[in-house]
PDB file of C-alpha atoms in Angstrom:
ATOM      1  CA  MET A   1       0.000   0.000   0.000  1.00  0.00           C
ATOM      2  CA  ASP A   2       1.100   3.551  -0.736  1.00  0.00           C
ATOM      3  CA  SER A   3       3.237   4.907   2.114  1.00  0.00           C
ATOM      4  CA  ARG A   4       1.035   7.998   2.242  1.00  0.00           C
ATOM      5  CA  TYR A   5      -1.920   5.849   3.255  1.00  0.00           C
ATOM      6  CA  LEU A   6       0.087   4.029   5.910  1.00  0.00           C
ATOM      7  CA  GLU A   7       1.012   7.381   7.396  1.00  0.00           C
ATOM      8  CA  GLU A   8      -2.617   8.469   7.224  1.00  0.00           C
ATOM      9  CA  PHE A   9      -3.657   5.295   9.055  1.00  0.00           C
ATOM     10  CA  ARG A  10      -1.199   6.079  11.833  1.00  0.00           C
ATOM     11  CA  ASN A  11      -2.579   9.617  12.018  1.00  0.00           C
ATOM     12  CA  ARG A  12      -6.166   8.345  12.271  1.00  0.00           C
ATOM     13  CA  VAL A  13      -5.208   5.918  15.038  1.00  0.00           C
ATOM     14  CA  LYS A  14      -3.472   8.738  16.881  1.00  0.00           C
ATOM     15  CA  LEU A  15      -6.625  10.836  16.581  1.00  0.00           C
ATOM     16  CA  TYR A  16      -8.758   7.986  17.930  1.00  0.00           C
ATOM     17  CA  ARG A  17      -6.460   7.530  20.920  1.00  0.00           C
ATOM     18  CA  SER A  18      -6.504  11.237  21.800  1.00  0.00           C
ATOM     19  CA  SER A  19      -8.919  12.837  24.243  1.00  0.00           C
ATOM     20  CA  ARG A  20     -12.447  13.769  23.187  1.00  0.00           C
ATOM     21  CA  ILE A  21     -11.515  17.458  23.276  1.00  0.00           C
ATOM     22  CA  GLN A  22      -8.458  16.867  21.069  1.00  0.00           C
ATOM     23  CA  GLN A  23     -10.583  14.844  18.646  1.00  0.00           C
ATOM     24  CA  LEU A  24     -13.103  17.652  18.309  1.00  0.00           C
ATOM     25  CA  VAL A  25     -10.351  20.240  17.843  1.00  0.00           C
ATOM     26  CA  LYS A  26      -8.582  18.242  15.117  1.00  0.00           C
ATOM     27  CA  SER A  27     -11.631  16.843  13.295  1.00  0.00           C
ATOM     28  CA  PRO A  28     -14.782  18.636  14.463  1.00  0.00           C
ATOM     29  CA  THR A  29     -16.954  18.366  11.353  1.00  0.00           C
ATOM     30  CA  ARG A  30     -16.585  14.650  10.657  1.00  0.00           C
ATOM     31  CA  LEU A  31     -16.940  13.491  14.267  1.00  0.00           C
ATOM     32  CA  VAL A  32     -19.852  15.763  15.162  1.00  0.00           C
ATOM     33  CA  TYR A  33     -21.694  14.930  11.937  1.00  0.00           C
ATOM     34  CA  ALA A  34     -21.270  11.201  12.625  1.00  0.00           C
ATOM     35  CA  LYS A  35     -22.840  11.542  16.062  1.00  0.00           C
ATOM     36  CA  ILE A  36     -25.676  13.677  14.689  1.00  0.00           C
ATOM     37  CA  LEU A  37     -26.489  11.114  11.991  1.00  0.00           C
ATOM     38  CA  GLN A  38     -26.376   8.305  14.533  1.00  0.00           C
ATOM     39  CA  ALA A  39     -28.721  10.168  16.876  1.00  0.00           C
ATOM     40  CA  ILE A  40     -31.219  11.118  14.153  1.00  0.00           C
ATOM     41  CA  ALA A  41     -31.313   7.597  12.703  1.00  0.00           C
ATOM     42  CA  GLY A  42     -31.901   6.175  16.163  1.00  0.00           C
ATOM     43  CA  LEU A  43     -34.621   8.706  16.904  1.00  0.00           C
ATOM     44  CA  ILE A  44     -36.609   8.207  13.700  1.00  0.00           C
ATOM     45  CA  GLN A  45     -35.957   4.437  13.692  1.00  0.00           C
ATOM     46  CA  THR A  46     -34.989   4.583  10.026  1.00  0.00           C
ATOM     47  CA  PRO A  47     -31.532   3.807   8.584  1.00  0.00           C
ATOM     48  CA  ILE A  48     -29.698   6.771   7.055  1.00  0.00           C
ATOM     49  CA  LYS A  49     -27.159   6.247   4.271  1.00  0.00           C
ATOM     50  CA  ALA A  50     -24.027   8.374   4.257  1.00  0.00           C
ATOM     51  CA  GLN A  51     -20.689   8.345   2.467  1.00  0.00           C
ATOM     52  CA  ALA A  52     -17.597   7.833   4.610  1.00  0.00           C
ATOM     53  CA  ARG A  53     -14.016   8.139   3.398  1.00  0.00           C
ATOM     54  CA  THR A  54     -11.450   5.566   4.491  1.00  0.00           C
ATOM     55  CA  PHE A  55      -7.867   6.325   5.440  1.00  0.00           C
ATOM     56  CA  TRP A  56      -6.767   5.137   1.982  1.00  0.00           C
ATOM     57  CA  ASP A  57      -9.090   7.749   0.475  1.00  0.00           C
ATOM     58  CA  GLN A  58     -11.880   5.497  -0.779  1.00  0.00           C
ATOM     59  CA  GLU A  59     -15.531   6.393  -0.490  1.00  0.00           C
ATOM     60  CA  MET A  60     -17.688   3.845   1.328  1.00  0.00           C
ATOM     61  CA  THR A  61     -21.445   3.751   1.857  1.00  0.00           C
ATOM     62  CA  MET A  62     -22.459   3.451   5.501  1.00  0.00           C
ATOM     63  CA  LEU A  63     -25.763   2.977   7.307  1.00  0.00           C
ATOM     64  CA  PHE A  64     -26.500   4.882  10.497  1.00  0.00           C
ATOM     65  CA  PRO A  65     -27.135   4.216  13.398  1.00  0.00           C
ATOM     66  CA  GLU A  66     -24.979   1.074  13.007  1.00  0.00           C
ATOM     67  CA  GLY A  67     -21.907   1.338  15.257  1.00  0.00           C
ATOM     68  CA  MET A  68     -19.161   0.431  12.796  1.00  0.00           C
ATOM     69  CA  SER A  69     -20.562   2.975  10.334  1.00  0.00           C
ATOM     70  CA  THR A  70     -20.345   5.713  12.948  1.00  0.00           C
ATOM     71  CA  PHE A  71     -16.757   4.768  13.770  1.00  0.00           C
ATOM     72  CA  ILE A  72     -15.528   4.595  10.170  1.00  0.00           C
ATOM     73  CA  PHE A  73     -17.317   7.829   9.288  1.00  0.00           C
ATOM     74  CA  GLY A  74     -15.558   9.555  12.171  1.00  0.00           C
ATOM     75  CA  PHE A  75     -12.087   8.030  11.982  1.00  0.00           C
ATOM     76  CA  GLY A  76     -11.715   6.400   8.548  1.00  0.00           C
ATOM     77  CA  PHE A  77     -10.716   2.981   9.865  1.00  0.00           C
ATOM     78  CA  PHE A  78     -12.060   0.112  11.962  1.00  0.00           C
ATOM     79  CA  GLU A  79     -10.415  -2.491  14.210  1.00  0.00           C
ATOM     80  CA  GLU A  80      -6.909  -1.089  14.589  1.00  0.00           C
ATOM     81  CA  GLY A  81      -5.308  -4.445  15.314  1.00  0.00           C
ATOM     82  CA  LEU A  82      -6.774  -6.414  12.424  1.00  0.00           C
ATOM     83  CA  THR A  83      -6.232  -3.504  10.042  1.00  0.00           C
ATOM     84  CA  SER A  84      -2.564  -3.444  11.082  1.00  0.00           C
ATOM     85  CA  MET A  85      -2.263  -7.192  10.483  1.00  0.00           C
ATOM     86  CA  VAL A  86      -3.780  -6.957   7.014  1.00  0.00           C
ATOM     87  CA  LEU A  87      -1.491  -4.051   6.147  1.00  0.00           C
ATOM     88  CA  GLU A  88       1.535  -5.985   7.379  1.00  0.00           C
ATOM     89  CA  TYR A  89       0.935  -9.394   5.788  1.00  0.00           C
ATOM     90  CA  LEU A  90      -1.343  -9.023   2.768  1.00  0.00           C
ATOM     91  CA  ARG A  91       0.606  -8.414  -0.436  1.00  0.00           C
ATOM     92  CA  LYS A  92       0.015  -7.350  -4.003  1.00  0.00           C
ATOM     93  CA  GLY A  93      -1.234 -10.206  -6.177  1.00  0.00           C
ATOM     94  CA  MET A  94      -2.567 -12.327  -3.283  1.00  0.00           C
ATOM     95  CA  THR A  95      -6.108 -13.685  -2.961  1.00  0.00           C
ATOM     96  CA  PHE A  96      -8.079 -12.565   0.104  1.00  0.00           C
ATOM     97  CA  PHE A  97     -11.180 -14.313   1.482  1.00  0.00           C
ATOM     98  CA  ASP A  98     -13.346 -12.027   3.634  1.00  0.00           C
ATOM     99  CA  VAL A  99     -15.585 -14.361   5.657  1.00  0.00           C
ATOM    100  CA  GLY A 100     -18.184 -12.191   7.346  1.00  0.00           C
ATOM    101  CA  ALA A 101     -17.648  -9.148   5.148  1.00  0.00           C
ATOM    102  CA  HIS A 102     -20.469  -6.992   6.590  1.00  0.00           C
ATOM    103  CA  PHE A 103     -20.410  -3.648   4.685  1.00  0.00           C
ATOM    104  CA  GLY A 104     -17.018  -4.410   3.151  1.00  0.00           C
ATOM    105  CA  TYR A 105     -14.372  -2.437   5.036  1.00  0.00           C
ATOM    106  CA  PHE A 106     -11.794  -5.243   4.900  1.00  0.00           C
ATOM    107  CA  THR A 107     -12.960  -6.228   1.426  1.00  0.00           C
ATOM    108  CA  LEU A 108     -12.128  -2.754   0.136  1.00  0.00           C
ATOM    109  CA  LEU A 109      -8.856  -2.542   2.062  1.00  0.00           C
ATOM    110  CA  ALA A 110      -7.778  -5.907   0.659  1.00  0.00           C
ATOM    111  CA  SER A 111      -8.828  -4.884  -2.850  1.00  0.00           C
ATOM    112  CA  GLU A 112      -6.613  -1.816  -2.614  1.00  0.00           C
ATOM    113  CA  ILE A 113      -3.635  -3.821  -1.368  1.00  0.00           C
ATOM    114  CA  VAL A 114      -3.754  -6.834  -3.722  1.00  0.00           C
ATOM    115  CA  GLY A 115      -4.323  -4.662  -6.793  1.00  0.00           C
ATOM    116  CA  ASP A 116      -5.407  -5.722 -10.255  1.00  0.00           C
ATOM    117  CA  ASP A 117      -3.339  -8.908 -10.137  1.00  0.00           C
ATOM    118  CA  GLY A 118      -4.985 -10.066  -6.908  1.00  0.00           C
ATOM    119  CA  ARG A 119      -8.488 -11.222  -6.041  1.00  0.00           C
ATOM    120  CA  VAL A 120     -10.959 -10.707  -3.207  1.00  0.00           C
ATOM    121  CA  ARG A 121     -13.860 -13.016  -2.389  1.00  0.00           C
ATOM    122  CA  SER A 122     -16.371 -11.601   0.097  1.00  0.00           C
ATOM    123  CA  PHE A 123     -18.857 -13.846   1.910  1.00  0.00           C
ATOM    124  CA  GLU A 124     -21.880 -12.228   3.549  1.00  0.00           C
ATOM    125  CA  PRO A 125     -25.266 -13.975   3.949  1.00  0.00           C
ATOM    126  CA  SER A 126     -27.283 -11.261   5.723  1.00  0.00           C
ATOM    127  CA  GLU A 127     -30.115  -9.532   3.910  1.00  0.00           C
ATOM    128  CA  SER A 128     -29.588  -6.380   5.980  1.00  0.00           C
ATOM    129  CA  THR A 129     -25.958  -5.964   4.902  1.00  0.00           C
ATOM    130  CA  PHE A 130     -25.339  -7.682   1.560  1.00  0.00           C
ATOM    131  CA  GLY A 131     -26.843  -4.880  -0.533  1.00  0.00           C
ATOM    132  CA  ILE A 132     -24.519  -2.310   1.041  1.00  0.00           C
ATOM    133  CA  LEU A 133     -21.569  -4.671   0.545  1.00  0.00           C
ATOM    134  CA  GLU A 134     -22.378  -4.974  -3.161  1.00  0.00           C
ATOM    135  CA  THR A 135     -22.682  -1.204  -3.480  1.00  0.00           C
ATOM    136  CA  ASN A 136     -19.274  -0.714  -1.877  1.00  0.00           C
ATOM    137  CA  ALA A 137     -17.514  -3.573  -3.639  1.00  0.00           C
ATOM    138  CA  ARG A 138     -17.871  -2.487  -7.266  1.00  0.00           C
ATOM    139  CA  ARG A 139     -14.272  -3.123  -8.204  1.00  0.00           C
ATOM    140  CA  SER A 140     -13.025  -5.524 -10.837  1.00  0.00           C
ATOM    141  CA  ASN A 141     -10.972  -7.662  -8.444  1.00  0.00           C
ATOM    142  CA  ILE A 142     -13.861  -8.264  -5.977  1.00  0.00           C
ATOM    143  CA  ARG A 143     -16.572 -10.904  -6.134  1.00  0.00           C
ATOM    144  CA  CYS A 144     -19.336 -10.858  -3.520  1.00  0.00           C
ATOM    145  CA  GLU A 145     -20.935 -14.151  -2.496  1.00  0.00           C
ATOM    146  CA  LYS A 146     -24.302 -14.081  -0.691  1.00  0.00           C
ATOM    147  CA  LEU A 147     -23.331 -17.162   1.271  1.00  0.00           C
ATOM    148  CA  ALA A 148     -22.584 -18.179   4.820  1.00  0.00           C
ATOM    149  CA  VAL A 149     -19.427 -20.202   5.414  1.00  0.00           C
ATOM    150  CA  TYR A 150     -19.688 -23.375   7.476  1.00  0.00           C
ATOM    151  CA  SER A 151     -18.279 -26.872   7.908  1.00  0.00           C
ATOM    152  CA  GLU A 152     -20.210 -28.295   4.952  1.00  0.00           C
ATOM    153  CA  PRO A 153     -22.646 -27.287   2.203  1.00  0.00           C
ATOM    154  CA  THR A 154     -26.002 -26.785   3.916  1.00  0.00           C
ATOM    155  CA  TYR A 155     -28.723 -24.291   4.789  1.00  0.00           C
ATOM    156  CA  LEU A 156     -28.616 -22.450   8.107  1.00  0.00           C
ATOM    157  CA  LYS A 157     -31.119 -20.448  10.126  1.00  0.00           C
ATOM    158  CA  LEU A 158     -29.641 -16.952  10.467  1.00  0.00           C
ATOM    159  CA  ARG A 159     -30.609 -14.468  13.163  1.00  0.00           C
ATOM    160  CA  ASP A 160     -30.678 -11.011  11.559  1.00  0.00           C
ATOM    161  CA  TYR A 161     -30.756  -8.216  14.139  1.00  0.00           C
ATOM    162  CA  GLY A 162     -31.448  -5.394  11.703  1.00  0.00           C
ATOM    163  CA  VAL A 163     -29.254  -2.524  10.553  1.00  0.00           C
ATOM    164  CA  ARG A 164     -28.261  -1.098  13.934  1.00  0.00           C
ATOM    165  CA  PHE A 165     -26.999  -4.428  15.260  1.00  0.00           C
ATOM    166  CA  SER A 166     -26.115  -6.051  11.931  1.00  0.00           C
ATOM    167  CA  GLY A 167     -22.581  -6.727  13.130  1.00  0.00           C
ATOM    168  CA  LEU A 168     -24.099  -9.285  15.525  1.00  0.00           C
ATOM    169  CA  ASN A 169     -25.953 -11.334  12.881  1.00  0.00           C
ATOM    170  CA  SER A 170     -25.283 -15.007  13.540  1.00  0.00           C
ATOM    171  CA  VAL A 171     -26.609 -18.553  13.491  1.00  0.00           C
ATOM    172  CA  TYR A 172     -26.069 -18.449  17.263  1.00  0.00           C
ATOM    173  CA  ASP A 173     -27.232 -16.046  19.958  1.00  0.00           C
ATOM    174  CA  ALA A 174     -25.775 -12.546  19.656  1.00  0.00           C
ATOM    175  CA  ARG A 175     -22.236 -11.925  20.909  1.00  0.00           C
ATOM    176  CA  ALA A 176     -23.339  -9.069  23.141  1.00  0.00           C
ATOM    177  CA  ASP A 177     -23.808  -8.202  26.788  1.00  0.00           C
ATOM    178  CA  GLU A 178     -27.107  -9.025  28.474  1.00  0.00           C
ATOM    179  CA  ARG A 179     -28.325  -5.418  28.320  1.00  0.00           C
ATOM    180  CA  THR A 180     -27.866  -5.293  24.542  1.00  0.00           C
ATOM    181  CA  ARG A 181     -29.406  -8.740  24.041  1.00  0.00           C
ATOM    182  CA  ARG A 182     -32.617  -7.567  25.699  1.00  0.00           C
ATOM    183  CA  LYS A 183     -32.979  -4.910  22.991  1.00  0.00           C
ATOM    184  CA  LEU A 184     -32.701  -7.385  20.146  1.00  0.00           C
ATOM    185  CA  ASN A 185     -35.618  -8.708  18.127  1.00  0.00           C
ATOM    186  CA  PRO A 186     -34.082 -10.821  15.372  1.00  0.00           C
ATOM    187  CA  LYS A 187     -35.668 -11.813  12.106  1.00  0.00           C
ATOM    188  CA  GLN A 188     -34.801 -15.405  11.237  1.00  0.00           C
ATOM    189  CA  TYR A 189     -34.472 -16.849   7.765  1.00  0.00           C
ATOM    190  CA  SER A 190     -32.654 -19.585   5.899  1.00  0.00           C
ATOM    191  CA  VAL A 191     -29.319 -18.892   4.168  1.00  0.00           C
ATOM    192  CA  GLU A 192     -27.174 -21.054   1.940  1.00  0.00           C
ATOM    193  CA  ALA A 193     -23.781 -22.061   3.303  1.00  0.00           C
ATOM    194  CA  VAL A 194     -20.617 -23.448   1.739  1.00  0.00           C
ATOM    195  CA  SER A 195     -17.374 -24.707   3.190  1.00  0.00           C
ATOM    196  CA  ILE A 196     -14.057 -23.130   2.252  1.00  0.00           C
ATOM    197  CA  ASP A 197     -12.828 -26.482   0.939  1.00  0.00           C
ATOM    198  CA  GLN A 198     -15.922 -26.815  -1.255  1.00  0.00           C
ATOM    199  CA  TYR A 199     -15.597 -23.273  -2.583  1.00  0.00           C
ATOM    200  CA  VAL A 200     -11.897 -23.644  -3.354  1.00  0.00           C
ATOM    201  CA  GLY A 201     -12.491 -26.992  -5.032  1.00  0.00           C
ATOM    202  CA  GLU A 202     -15.352 -25.746  -7.203  1.00  0.00           C
ATOM    203  CA  THR A 203     -13.897 -22.365  -8.197  1.00  0.00           C
ATOM    204  CA  GLY A 204     -10.177 -23.082  -8.225  1.00  0.00           C
ATOM    205  CA  VAL A 205      -9.598 -19.846  -6.300  1.00  0.00           C
ATOM    206  CA  ARG A 206      -6.862 -20.471  -3.739  1.00  0.00           C
ATOM    207  CA  PRO A 207      -6.718 -18.043  -0.806  1.00  0.00           C
ATOM    208  CA  GLY A 208      -3.489 -16.574   0.492  1.00  0.00           C
ATOM    209  CA  PHE A 209      -5.191 -14.822   3.421  1.00  0.00           C
ATOM    210  CA  ILE A 210      -8.512 -15.756   5.045  1.00  0.00           C
ATOM    211  CA  LYS A 211     -10.147 -13.298   7.447  1.00  0.00           C
ATOM    212  CA  VAL A 212     -12.805 -14.976   9.600  1.00  0.00           C
ATOM    213  CA  ASP A 213     -15.275 -12.830  11.540  1.00  0.00           C
ATOM    214  CA  ALA A 214     -18.411 -14.936  11.625  1.00  0.00           C
ATOM    215  CA  GLU A 215     -19.980 -14.259  15.021  1.00  0.00           C
ATOM    216  CA  SER A 216     -19.387 -17.601  16.781  1.00  0.00           C
ATOM    217  CA  SER A 217     -19.260 -19.893  13.715  1.00  0.00           C
ATOM    218  CA  GLU A 218     -15.454 -20.026  13.675  1.00  0.00           C
ATOM    219  CA  ARG A 219     -15.218 -23.658  14.816  1.00  0.00           C
ATOM    220  CA  GLU A 220     -17.465 -24.884  12.009  1.00  0.00           C
ATOM    221  CA  ILE A 221     -15.644 -22.745   9.460  1.00  0.00           C
ATOM    222  CA  LEU A 222     -12.295 -24.228  10.499  1.00  0.00           C
ATOM    223  CA  ARG A 223     -13.735 -27.730  10.188  1.00  0.00           C
ATOM    224  CA  GLY A 224     -14.653 -26.924   6.615  1.00  0.00           C
ATOM    225  CA  MET A 225     -11.202 -25.720   5.566  1.00  0.00           C
ATOM    226  CA  GLU A 226      -8.934 -28.591   6.611  1.00  0.00           C
ATOM    227  CA  GLU A 227      -7.807 -29.333   3.054  1.00  0.00           C
ATOM    228  CA  THR A 228      -7.210 -25.668   2.312  1.00  0.00           C
ATOM    229  CA  LEU A 229      -5.069 -25.285   5.433  1.00  0.00           C
ATOM    230  CA  HIS A 230      -3.121 -28.444   4.616  1.00  0.00           C
ATOM    231  CA  PHE A 231      -2.465 -27.914   0.913  1.00  0.00           C
ATOM    232  CA  TYR A 232      -2.373 -24.124   0.444  1.00  0.00           C
ATOM    233  CA  ARG A 233      -1.263 -22.837   3.877  1.00  0.00           C
ATOM    234  CA  PRO A 234      -3.035 -19.467   3.819  1.00  0.00           C
ATOM    235  CA  ILE A 235      -2.569 -16.826   6.491  1.00  0.00           C
ATOM    236  CA  VAL A 236      -5.671 -16.844   8.723  1.00  0.00           C
ATOM    237  CA  SER A 237      -7.154 -14.286  11.101  1.00  0.00           C
ATOM    238  CA  LEU A 238      -9.788 -15.393  13.608  1.00  0.00           C
ATOM    239  CA  GLU A 239     -12.090 -13.320  15.760  1.00  0.00           C
ATOM    240  CA  VAL A 240     -11.978 -14.540  19.363  1.00  0.00           C
ATOM    241  CA  GLY A 241     -13.930 -13.710  22.506  1.00  0.00           C
ATOM    242  CA  ASP A 242     -15.675 -15.876  25.088  1.00  0.00           C
ATOM    243  CA  MET A 243     -19.291 -14.795  25.652  1.00  0.00           C
ATOM    244  CA  ASN A 244     -20.703 -17.992  27.226  1.00  0.00           C
ATOM    245  CA  ILE A 245     -23.004 -18.628  24.279  1.00  0.00           C
ATOM    246  CA  LYS A 246     -24.699 -22.015  24.167  1.00  0.00           C
ATOM    247  CA  GLY A 247     -23.139 -24.353  21.615  1.00  0.00           C
ATOM    248  CA  VAL A 248     -20.048 -22.184  21.005  1.00  0.00           C
ATOM    249  CA  VAL A 249     -16.592 -23.530  21.886  1.00  0.00           C
ATOM    250  CA  CYS A 250     -14.129 -21.458  23.881  1.00  0.00           C
ATOM    251  CA  SER A 251     -11.666 -19.372  21.906  1.00  0.00           C
ATOM    252  CA  ARG A 252      -8.690 -21.228  23.368  1.00  0.00           C
ATOM    253  CA  ASP A 253      -9.826 -24.344  21.490  1.00  0.00           C
ATOM    254  CA  LEU A 254      -9.764 -22.393  18.216  1.00  0.00           C
ATOM    255  CA  VAL A 255      -6.247 -21.125  18.878  1.00  0.00           C
ATOM    256  CA  LEU A 256      -4.983 -24.605  19.764  1.00  0.00           C
ATOM    257  CA  HIS A 257      -6.728 -26.007  16.679  1.00  0.00           C
ATOM    258  CA  MET A 258      -4.592 -23.757  14.491  1.00  0.00           C
ATOM    259  CA  ILE A 259      -1.391 -24.372  16.449  1.00  0.00           C
ATOM    260  CA  ASN A 260      -1.901 -28.120  16.024  1.00  0.00           C
ATOM    261  CA  ARG A 261      -2.019 -27.581  12.274  1.00  0.00           C
ATOM    262  CA  GLY A 262       1.372 -25.940  12.165  1.00  0.00           C
ATOM    263  CA  TYR A 263       0.452 -22.286  12.579  1.00  0.00           C
ATOM    264  CA  GLN A 264       2.119 -19.575  14.670  1.00  0.00           C
ATOM    265  CA  PRO A 265      -0.358 -17.307  16.521  1.00  0.00           C
ATOM    266  CA  LEU A 266       0.268 -13.557  16.631  1.00  0.00           C
ATOM    267  CA  GLU A 267      -1.523 -10.762  18.471  1.00  0.00           C
ATOM    268  CA  TYR A 268      -1.656  -6.975  18.257  1.00  0.00           C
ATOM    269  CA  LYS A 269      -0.758  -5.330  21.552  1.00  0.00           C
ATOM    270  CA  GLY A 270       0.714  -1.960  22.434  1.00  0.00           C
ATOM    271  CA  GLY A 271       0.776  -0.844  18.827  1.00  0.00           C
ATOM    272  CA  GLU A 272       2.745  -3.828  17.529  1.00  0.00           C
ATOM    273  CA  ILE A 273       2.239  -7.348  16.200  1.00  0.00           C
ATOM    274  CA  ARG A 274       3.930  -9.958  18.372  1.00  0.00           C
ATOM    275  CA  GLU A 275       3.855 -13.644  19.293  1.00  0.00           C
ATOM    276  CA  HIS A 276       0.760 -14.804  21.127  1.00  0.00           C
ATOM    277  CA  THR A 277       0.570 -17.258  24.014  1.00  0.00           C
ATOM    278  CA  PRO A 278      -2.805 -19.052  24.268  1.00  0.00           C
ATOM    279  CA  LEU A 279      -5.027 -17.782  27.086  1.00  0.00           C
ATOM    280  CA  GLU A 280      -7.512 -19.661  29.226  1.00  0.00           C
ATOM    281  CA  ARG A 281     -10.206 -17.108  28.428  1.00  0.00           C
ATOM    282  CA  TYR A 282     -10.413 -14.405  25.760  1.00  0.00           C
ATOM    283  CA  GLY A 283     -11.934 -10.984  25.589  1.00  0.00           C
ATOM    284  CA  TYR A 284     -12.781  -9.592  22.169  1.00  0.00           C
ATOM    285  CA  ASP A 285      -9.767  -9.677  19.838  1.00  0.00           C
ATOM    286  CA  ASN A 286      -8.421 -10.950  16.530  1.00  0.00           C
ATOM    287  CA  ILE A 287      -5.583 -13.478  16.440  1.00  0.00           C
ATOM    288  CA  LEU A 288      -3.449 -13.901  13.328  1.00  0.00           C
ATOM    289  CA  PHE A 289      -2.037 -17.278  12.323  1.00  0.00           C
ATOM    290  CA  LEU A 290       1.010 -17.608  10.081  1.00  0.00           C
ATOM    291  CA  PRO A 291       1.944 -20.962   8.527  1.00  0.00           C
ATOM    292  CA  LYS A 292       5.262 -22.256   9.845  1.00  0.00           C
TER     293      LYS A 292
END
């Protein structure tokens, strides 16, 4: 990625880490407007579309009052740690699988990095988000798949929590605190699912980096990519976080699963990527796995 954009990312992170007063002094219009849009959309109970601009200077359609939209609109990035990992390890010409693409932030970032010689495949099954993903992902090296990813080809019952809480959409209960869960009134519907091994076998597209953020389905996704891990050795990022959800394994098991398949776990702490030692219990995070 252009060094100017890397510097801009560092500047945006610095802004985010500064005090609220410093944020308003340095970027008053963008941050105040984001909060106003979020408040209005929440008040009228109707999603509001707005155009955000990412740190690499790409326009991206957002939906307020959804939380990620508010954050990206205000700061131009999302998930500092995972963004840093993608910037560090994804390269021009690689193929990136975005499992749980949501509105497409990492899809667009990957598209920018891999360039015309690379490919991006974005998997997003939710009705409330796929249309926005398609709108954002109109680039020649991106293909959007309205599919869930699972251990095998099947149909799953998805809980869709609507625009505001669309980041929680899952086949399991929402990864949220009890107070937030009480606000949720999901719509449930059937979605088609594929496994990574099936998709790779049928399309011939071999991933070099797989980002997995699938709201508690990580174990099943890993079960469905054994051949891909064995034969193609992609870099993998996994969302972790133990929320005591029925039927969901602890994150430590996911980390050990990857270690047992010859992968080195890395974490982002203190502004740097470093080796990770498995924990007994995880808060929200993303762990990166490099093939040894």
